[in-house]
Short mmCIF file of C-alpha atoms in Angstrom, two decimals:
data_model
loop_
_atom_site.label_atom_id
_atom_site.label_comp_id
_atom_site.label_asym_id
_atom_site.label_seq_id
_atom_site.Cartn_x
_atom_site.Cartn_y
_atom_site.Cartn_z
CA UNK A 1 13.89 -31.22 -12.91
CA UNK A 2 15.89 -30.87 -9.74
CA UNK A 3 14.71 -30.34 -6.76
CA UNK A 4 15.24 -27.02 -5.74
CA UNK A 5 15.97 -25.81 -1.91
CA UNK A 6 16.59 -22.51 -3.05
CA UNK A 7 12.89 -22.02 -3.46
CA UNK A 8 12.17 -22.38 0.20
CA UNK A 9 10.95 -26.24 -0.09
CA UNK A 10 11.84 -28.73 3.07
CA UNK A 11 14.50 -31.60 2.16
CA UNK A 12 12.25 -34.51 1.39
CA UNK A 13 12.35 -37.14 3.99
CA UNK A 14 15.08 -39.80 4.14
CA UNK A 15 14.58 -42.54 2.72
CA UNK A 16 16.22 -46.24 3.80
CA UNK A 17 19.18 -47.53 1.74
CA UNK A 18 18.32 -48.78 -1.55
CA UNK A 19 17.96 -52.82 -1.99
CA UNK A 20 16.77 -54.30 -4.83
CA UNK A 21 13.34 -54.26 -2.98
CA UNK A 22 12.94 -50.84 -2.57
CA UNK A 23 14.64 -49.14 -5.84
CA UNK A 24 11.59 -48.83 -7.76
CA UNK A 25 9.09 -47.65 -5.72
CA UNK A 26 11.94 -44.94 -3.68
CA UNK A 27 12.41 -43.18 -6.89
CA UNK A 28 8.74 -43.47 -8.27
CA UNK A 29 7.96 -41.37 -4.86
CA UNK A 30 10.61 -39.71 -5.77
CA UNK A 31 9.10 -38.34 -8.98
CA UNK A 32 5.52 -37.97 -7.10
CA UNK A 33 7.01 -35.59 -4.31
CA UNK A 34 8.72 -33.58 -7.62
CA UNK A 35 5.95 -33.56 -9.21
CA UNK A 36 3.86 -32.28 -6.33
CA UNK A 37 6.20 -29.47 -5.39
CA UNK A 38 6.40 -28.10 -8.97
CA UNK A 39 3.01 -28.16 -9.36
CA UNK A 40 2.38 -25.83 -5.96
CA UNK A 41 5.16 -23.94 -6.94
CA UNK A 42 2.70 -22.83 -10.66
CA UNK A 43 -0.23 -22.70 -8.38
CA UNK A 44 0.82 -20.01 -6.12
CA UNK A 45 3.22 -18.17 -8.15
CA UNK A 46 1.22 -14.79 -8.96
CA UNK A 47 1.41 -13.39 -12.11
CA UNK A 48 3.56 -10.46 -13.26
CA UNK A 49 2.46 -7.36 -11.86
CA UNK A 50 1.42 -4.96 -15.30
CA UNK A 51 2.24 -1.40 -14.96
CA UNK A 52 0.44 0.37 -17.54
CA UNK A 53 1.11 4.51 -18.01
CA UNK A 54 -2.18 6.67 -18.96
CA UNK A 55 -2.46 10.27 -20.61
CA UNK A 56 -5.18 12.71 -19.77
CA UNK A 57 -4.81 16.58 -20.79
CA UNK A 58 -7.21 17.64 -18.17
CA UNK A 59 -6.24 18.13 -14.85
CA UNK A 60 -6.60 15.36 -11.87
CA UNK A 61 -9.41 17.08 -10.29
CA UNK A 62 -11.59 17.94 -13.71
CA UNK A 63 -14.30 15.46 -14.63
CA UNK A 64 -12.21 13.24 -16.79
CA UNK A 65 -9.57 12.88 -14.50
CA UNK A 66 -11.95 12.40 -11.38
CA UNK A 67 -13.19 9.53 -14.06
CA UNK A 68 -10.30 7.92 -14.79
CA UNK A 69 -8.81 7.82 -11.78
CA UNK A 70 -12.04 6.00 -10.61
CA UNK A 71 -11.04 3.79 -13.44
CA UNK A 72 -7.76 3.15 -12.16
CA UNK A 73 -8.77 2.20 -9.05
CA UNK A 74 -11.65 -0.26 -9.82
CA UNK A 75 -9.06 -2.10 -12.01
CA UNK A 76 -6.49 -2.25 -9.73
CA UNK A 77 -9.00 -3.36 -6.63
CA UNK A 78 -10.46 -6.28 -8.86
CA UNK A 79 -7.49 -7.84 -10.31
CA UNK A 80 -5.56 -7.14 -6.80
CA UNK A 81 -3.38 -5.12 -8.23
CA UNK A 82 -2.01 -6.93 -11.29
CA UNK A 83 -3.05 -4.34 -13.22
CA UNK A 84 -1.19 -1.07 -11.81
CA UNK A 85 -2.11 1.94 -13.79
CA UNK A 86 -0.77 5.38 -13.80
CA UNK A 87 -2.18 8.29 -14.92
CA UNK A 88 -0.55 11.33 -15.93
CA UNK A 89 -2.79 14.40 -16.21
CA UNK A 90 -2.70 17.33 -17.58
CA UNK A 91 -0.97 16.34 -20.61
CA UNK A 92 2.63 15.35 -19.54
CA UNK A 93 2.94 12.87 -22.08
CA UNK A 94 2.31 15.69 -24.81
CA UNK A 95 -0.66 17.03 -26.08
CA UNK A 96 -3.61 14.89 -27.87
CA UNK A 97 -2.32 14.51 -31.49
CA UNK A 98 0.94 12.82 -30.24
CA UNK A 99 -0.66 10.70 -27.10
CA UNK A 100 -3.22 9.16 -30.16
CA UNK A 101 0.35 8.21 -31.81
CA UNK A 102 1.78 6.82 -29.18
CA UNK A 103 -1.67 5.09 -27.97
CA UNK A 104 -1.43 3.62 -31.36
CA UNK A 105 1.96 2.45 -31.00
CA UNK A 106 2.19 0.93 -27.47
CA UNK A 107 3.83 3.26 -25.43
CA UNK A 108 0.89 4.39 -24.05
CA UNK A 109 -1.50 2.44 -22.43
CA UNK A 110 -4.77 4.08 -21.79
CA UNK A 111 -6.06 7.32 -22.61
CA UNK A 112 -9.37 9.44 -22.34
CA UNK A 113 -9.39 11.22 -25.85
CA UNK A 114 -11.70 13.94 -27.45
CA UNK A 115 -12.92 12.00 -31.24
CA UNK A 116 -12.69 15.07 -33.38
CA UNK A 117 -8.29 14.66 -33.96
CA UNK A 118 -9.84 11.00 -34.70
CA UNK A 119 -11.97 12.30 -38.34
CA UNK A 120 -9.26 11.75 -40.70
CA UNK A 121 -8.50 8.10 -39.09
CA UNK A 122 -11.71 6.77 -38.17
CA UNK A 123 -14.62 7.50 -40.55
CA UNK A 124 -17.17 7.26 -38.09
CA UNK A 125 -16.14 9.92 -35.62
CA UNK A 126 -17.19 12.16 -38.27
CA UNK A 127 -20.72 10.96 -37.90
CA UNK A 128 -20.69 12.52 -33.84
CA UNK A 129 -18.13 15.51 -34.33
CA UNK A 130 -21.57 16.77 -36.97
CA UNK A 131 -22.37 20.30 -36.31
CA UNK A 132 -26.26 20.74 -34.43
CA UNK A 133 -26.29 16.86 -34.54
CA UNK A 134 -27.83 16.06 -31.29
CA UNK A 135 -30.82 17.73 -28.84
CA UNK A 136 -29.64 17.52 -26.34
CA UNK A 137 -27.14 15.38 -23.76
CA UNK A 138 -29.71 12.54 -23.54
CA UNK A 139 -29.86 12.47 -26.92
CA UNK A 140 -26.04 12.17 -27.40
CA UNK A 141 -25.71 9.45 -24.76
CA UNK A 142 -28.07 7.17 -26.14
CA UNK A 143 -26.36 7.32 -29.32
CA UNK A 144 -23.21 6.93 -28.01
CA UNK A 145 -24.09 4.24 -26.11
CA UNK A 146 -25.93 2.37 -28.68
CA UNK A 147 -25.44 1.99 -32.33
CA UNK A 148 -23.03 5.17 -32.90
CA UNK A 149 -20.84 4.04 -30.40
CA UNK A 150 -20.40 0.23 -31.83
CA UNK A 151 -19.95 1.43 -35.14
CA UNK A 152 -17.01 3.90 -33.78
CA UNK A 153 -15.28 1.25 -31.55
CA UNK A 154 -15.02 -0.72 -34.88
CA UNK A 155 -13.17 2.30 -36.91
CA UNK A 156 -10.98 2.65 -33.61
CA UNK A 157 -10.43 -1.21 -33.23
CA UNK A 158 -8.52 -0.77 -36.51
CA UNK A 159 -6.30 2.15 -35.83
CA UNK A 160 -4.82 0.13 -32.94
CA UNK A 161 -7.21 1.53 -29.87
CA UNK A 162 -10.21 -0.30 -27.91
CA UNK A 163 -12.73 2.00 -26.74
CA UNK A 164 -14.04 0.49 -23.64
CA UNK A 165 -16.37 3.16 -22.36
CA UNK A 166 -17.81 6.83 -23.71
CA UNK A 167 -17.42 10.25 -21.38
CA UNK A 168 -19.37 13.23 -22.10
CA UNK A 169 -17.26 16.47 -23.24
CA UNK A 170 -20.49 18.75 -23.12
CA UNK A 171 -21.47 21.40 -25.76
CA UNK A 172 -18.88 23.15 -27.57
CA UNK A 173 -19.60 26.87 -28.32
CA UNK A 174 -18.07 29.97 -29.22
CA UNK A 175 -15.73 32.34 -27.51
CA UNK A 176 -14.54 35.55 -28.48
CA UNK A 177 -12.76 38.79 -28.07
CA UNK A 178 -15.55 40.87 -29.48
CA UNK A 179 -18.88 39.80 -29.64
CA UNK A 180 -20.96 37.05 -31.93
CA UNK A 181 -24.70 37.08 -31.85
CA UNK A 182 -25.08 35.93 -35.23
CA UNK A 183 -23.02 34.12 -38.24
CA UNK A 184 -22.01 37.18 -39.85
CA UNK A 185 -19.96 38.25 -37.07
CA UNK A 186 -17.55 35.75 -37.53
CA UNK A 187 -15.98 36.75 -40.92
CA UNK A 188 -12.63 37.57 -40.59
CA UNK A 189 -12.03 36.24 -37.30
CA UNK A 190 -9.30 33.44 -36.64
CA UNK A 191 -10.85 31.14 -34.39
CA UNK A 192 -9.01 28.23 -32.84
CA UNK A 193 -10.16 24.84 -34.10
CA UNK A 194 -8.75 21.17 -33.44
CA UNK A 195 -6.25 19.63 -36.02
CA UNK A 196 -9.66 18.09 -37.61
CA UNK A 197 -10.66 18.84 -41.62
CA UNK A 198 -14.09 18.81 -40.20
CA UNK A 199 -13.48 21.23 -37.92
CA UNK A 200 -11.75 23.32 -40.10
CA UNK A 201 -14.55 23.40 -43.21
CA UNK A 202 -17.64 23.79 -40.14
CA UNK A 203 -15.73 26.94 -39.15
CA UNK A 204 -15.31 28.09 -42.86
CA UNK A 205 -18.86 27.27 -43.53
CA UNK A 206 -19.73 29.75 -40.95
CA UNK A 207 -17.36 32.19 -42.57
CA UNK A 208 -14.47 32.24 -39.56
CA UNK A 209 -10.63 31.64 -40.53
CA UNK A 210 -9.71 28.43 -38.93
CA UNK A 211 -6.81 28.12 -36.82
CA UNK A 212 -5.79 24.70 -35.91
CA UNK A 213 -3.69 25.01 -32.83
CA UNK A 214 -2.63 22.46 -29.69
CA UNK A 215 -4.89 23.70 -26.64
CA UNK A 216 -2.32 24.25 -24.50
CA UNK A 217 -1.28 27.44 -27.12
CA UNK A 218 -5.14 28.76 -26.81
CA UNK A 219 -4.43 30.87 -23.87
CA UNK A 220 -1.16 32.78 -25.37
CA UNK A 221 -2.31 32.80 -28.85
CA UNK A 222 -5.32 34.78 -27.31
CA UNK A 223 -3.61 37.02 -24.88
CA UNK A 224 -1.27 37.83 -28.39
CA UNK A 225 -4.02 38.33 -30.89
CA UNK A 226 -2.91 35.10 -32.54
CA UNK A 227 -6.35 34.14 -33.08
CA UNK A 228 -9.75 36.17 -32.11
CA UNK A 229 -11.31 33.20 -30.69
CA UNK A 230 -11.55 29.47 -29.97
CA UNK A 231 -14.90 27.29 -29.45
CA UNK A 232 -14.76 24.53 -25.82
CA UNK A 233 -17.29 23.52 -23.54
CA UNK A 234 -17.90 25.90 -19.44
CA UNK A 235 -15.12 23.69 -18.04
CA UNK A 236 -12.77 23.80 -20.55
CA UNK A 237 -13.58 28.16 -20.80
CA UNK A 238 -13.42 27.90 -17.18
CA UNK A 239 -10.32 25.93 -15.67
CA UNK A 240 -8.03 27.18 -18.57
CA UNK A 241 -8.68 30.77 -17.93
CA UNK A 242 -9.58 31.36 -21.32
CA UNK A 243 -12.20 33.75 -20.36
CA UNK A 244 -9.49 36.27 -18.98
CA UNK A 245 -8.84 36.64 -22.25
CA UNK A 246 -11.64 36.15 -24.17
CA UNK A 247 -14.65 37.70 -22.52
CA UNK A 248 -17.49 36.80 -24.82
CA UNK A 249 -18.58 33.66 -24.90
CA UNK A 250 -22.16 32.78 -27.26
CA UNK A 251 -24.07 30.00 -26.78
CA UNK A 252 -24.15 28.14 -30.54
CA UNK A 253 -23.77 24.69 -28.97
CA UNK A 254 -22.65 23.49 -32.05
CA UNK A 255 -21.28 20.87 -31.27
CA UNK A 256 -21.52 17.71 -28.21
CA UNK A 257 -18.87 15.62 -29.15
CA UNK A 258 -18.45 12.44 -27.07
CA UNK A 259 -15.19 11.36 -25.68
CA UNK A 260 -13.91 8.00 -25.59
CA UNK A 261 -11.96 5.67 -22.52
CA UNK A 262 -9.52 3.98 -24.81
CA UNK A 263 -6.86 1.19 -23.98
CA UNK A 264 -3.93 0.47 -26.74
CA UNK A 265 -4.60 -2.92 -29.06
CA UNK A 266 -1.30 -3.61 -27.90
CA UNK A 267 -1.74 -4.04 -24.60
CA UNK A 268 -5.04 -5.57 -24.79
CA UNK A 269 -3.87 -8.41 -26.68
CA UNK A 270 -2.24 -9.60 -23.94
CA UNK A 271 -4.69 -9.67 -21.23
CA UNK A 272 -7.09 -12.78 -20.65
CA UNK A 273 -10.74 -12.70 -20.90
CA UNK A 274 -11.26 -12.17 -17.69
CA UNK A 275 -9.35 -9.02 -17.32
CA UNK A 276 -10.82 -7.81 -20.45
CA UNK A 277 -14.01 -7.95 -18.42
CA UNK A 278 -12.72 -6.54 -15.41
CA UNK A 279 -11.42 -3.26 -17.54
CA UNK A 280 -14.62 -3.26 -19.53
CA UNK A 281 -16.87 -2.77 -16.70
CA UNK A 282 -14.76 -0.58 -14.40
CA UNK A 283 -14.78 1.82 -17.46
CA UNK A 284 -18.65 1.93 -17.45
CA UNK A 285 -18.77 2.69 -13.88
CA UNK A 286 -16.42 5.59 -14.65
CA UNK A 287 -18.30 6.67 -17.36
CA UNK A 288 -21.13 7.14 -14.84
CA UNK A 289 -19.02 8.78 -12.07
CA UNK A 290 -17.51 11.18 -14.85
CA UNK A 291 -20.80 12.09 -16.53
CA UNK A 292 -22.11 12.99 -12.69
CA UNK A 293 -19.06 15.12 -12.01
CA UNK A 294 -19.13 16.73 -15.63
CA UNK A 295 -22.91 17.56 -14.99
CA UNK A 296 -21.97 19.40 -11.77
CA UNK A 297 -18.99 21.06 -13.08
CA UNK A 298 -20.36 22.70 -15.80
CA UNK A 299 -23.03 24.54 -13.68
CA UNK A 300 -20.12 25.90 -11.61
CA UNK A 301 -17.61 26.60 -14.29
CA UNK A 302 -21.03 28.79 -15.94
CA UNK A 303 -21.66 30.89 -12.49
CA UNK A 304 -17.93 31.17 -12.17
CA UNK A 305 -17.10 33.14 -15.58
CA UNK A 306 -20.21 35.28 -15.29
CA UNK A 307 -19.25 36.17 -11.33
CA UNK A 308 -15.61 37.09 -12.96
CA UNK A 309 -17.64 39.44 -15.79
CA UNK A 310 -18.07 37.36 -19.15
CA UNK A 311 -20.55 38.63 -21.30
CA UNK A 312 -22.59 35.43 -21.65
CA UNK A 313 -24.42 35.91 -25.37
CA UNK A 314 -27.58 33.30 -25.61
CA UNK A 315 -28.27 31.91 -29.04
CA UNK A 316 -32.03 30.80 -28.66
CA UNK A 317 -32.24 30.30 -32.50
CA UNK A 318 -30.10 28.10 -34.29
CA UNK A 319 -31.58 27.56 -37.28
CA UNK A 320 -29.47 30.51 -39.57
CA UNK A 321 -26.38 28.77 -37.93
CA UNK A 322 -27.22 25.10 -38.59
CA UNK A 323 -28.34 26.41 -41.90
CA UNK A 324 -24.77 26.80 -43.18
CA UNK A 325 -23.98 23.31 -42.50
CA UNK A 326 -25.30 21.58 -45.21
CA UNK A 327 -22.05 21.30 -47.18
CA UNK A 328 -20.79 20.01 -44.04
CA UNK A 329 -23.10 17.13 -44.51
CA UNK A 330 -22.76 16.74 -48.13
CA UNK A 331 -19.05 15.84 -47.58
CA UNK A 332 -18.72 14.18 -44.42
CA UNK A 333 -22.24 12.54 -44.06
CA UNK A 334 -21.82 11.40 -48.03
CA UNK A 335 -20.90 7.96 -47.56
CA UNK A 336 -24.05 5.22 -47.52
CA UNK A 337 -22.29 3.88 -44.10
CA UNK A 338 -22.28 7.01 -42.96
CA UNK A 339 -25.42 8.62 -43.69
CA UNK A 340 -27.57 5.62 -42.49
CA UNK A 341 -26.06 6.66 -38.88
CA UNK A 342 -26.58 10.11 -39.46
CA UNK A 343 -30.42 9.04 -39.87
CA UNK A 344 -30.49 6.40 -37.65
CA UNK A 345 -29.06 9.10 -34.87
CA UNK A 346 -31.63 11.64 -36.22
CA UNK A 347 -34.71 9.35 -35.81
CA UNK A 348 -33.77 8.29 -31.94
CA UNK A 349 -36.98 9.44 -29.80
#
């Protein structure tokens, strides 16, 4: 290999003219000084910069983004910034069914998704997308963070996506343009569900139409009597402004599905152990900084709605709703795999 100036190196230093005594040992220094210079060269040459794009449909300033951009961050600071991410909120890489497909194929990076669009590709998500499943949020975490969650980054691991860390979506319940108290005052309705067959037979089991539509047509689809309804979490009610248009909102908590930091297959097979680490544990310390900021949010997103006039309908007794829910169970819980989480989530003190 030649010696290359171009690179900023000094000329080596002149040698005397070549004799028969000094031939050998001019060009064996020579090779040494060569050798030398390429290897400094390898040592300091930094590695390629990565610039990795990220989906989120919430907006920068809502729990999840406040989390991920924490993310972002963390990575960036602890691989000095070989690892640039990008996020791009509020879904302008297209809503969740096509950011899983492109997750899945590479073009995007990294991702916070909801796990109910993931029931008909990962068995397990099933398991934590059950209707009246968990307590409470305690409950859910250490689930998620134990045995539920391992099992579920295995079913995701072979759709092309590494969950890294968990985020908490909070309870799901019902919102309406006329008012449910009970079960029975559902039939008929169209309510908005995610493009989920579970989601679509736990709304028919409580005797609802289901309406599988993108969120970002919830608000229009409301305001048009497209549908009569649509089931979220206080944020979600709150920051979309569903609750100008649908001003009853009931209490079922039916549902505290977990949501999952994700980073393609794709791009994870080409980072080192080390960086696997680094991304590993800045997503935990998100997951802590999200679950904080969810916690407060949803306590102001609640006093917001009912300040603007929502008719806020507590459901104290679940048991006629969880009830209906054993078919539910009978065809997504069915599976031996399946069912032994289901129990094993059931039995957690």
């Amino acid at each position: 290999m030649q010696f290359n100036k171009s690179e900023g190196w000094p000329d080596p230093p002149p040698f005397p003219e070549e004799t028969s005594m000094t031939r050998t040992p001019r060009r064996g220094l020579l090779a040494a000084v060569a050798a030398a210079a390429i290897g400094v060269m390898g040592a300091v040459a930094p590695a390629a910069a990565q610039e990795w794009r990220g989906w989120n449909i919430h907006a920068a300033d809502y729990p999840n983004g406040i989390g991920m951009d924490a993310f972002t961050r963390l990575v960036a600071e602890r691989t000095n910034n070989r690892i640039r991410m990008r996020t791009f909120h509020s879904a302008q890489l297209g809503q969740q069914d096509e950011a899983i497909q492109q997750m899945r194929l590479g073009t995007i990076d990294f991702a916070n998704f909801n796990l109910s669009p993931f029931n008909n590709l990962a068995p397990s998500t099933n398991v934590v997308t059950l209707p009246f499943l968990f307590r409470n949020v305690a409950h859910m975490q250490a689930a998620i963070d134990g045995p539920a969650g391992e099992q579920i980054a295995r079913d995701l691991e072979g759709i092309g996506i590494i969950a890294l860390a968990w985020y908490d979506a909070g309870a799901r319940s019902l919102y309406t343009t006329r008012p449910v108290r009970v079960p029975a005052d559902l039939r008929g309705m169209k309510i908005r569900v995610q493009t989920s067959d579970l989601w679509i037979d736990l709304m028919r089991a409580l005797g609802a139409n289901p309406t599988p539509l993108p969120f970002g047509e919830v608000f229009t689809s409301l305001q048009s009597g497209v549908i009569d309804g649509a089931e979220n979490n206080w944020p979600s009610y709150e920051s979309t402004r569903h609750f100008e248009v649908a001003r009853f909102y009931s209490t079922t908590e039916h549902s505290n599905v977990p949501e999952v930091l994700a980073v393609s297959a794709q791009r994870w097979r080409r980072l080192n152990e080390q960086e696997r680490t680094i991304l590993r544990d800045a997503a935990r310390e998100s997951a802590a900084i999200q679950r904080r900021s969810w916690a407060e949010r949803e306590t102001v997103s609640r006093q917001r709605v009912t300040a603007a006039g929502v008719t806020v309908i507590e459901i104290t007794d679940r048991t006629p709703w969880s009830a209906l829910m054993e078919p539910v169970y009978a065809k997504y819980a069915a599976d031996a795999r399946l069912a032994a989480l289901v129990a094993q989530i059931r039995a957690m003190p």
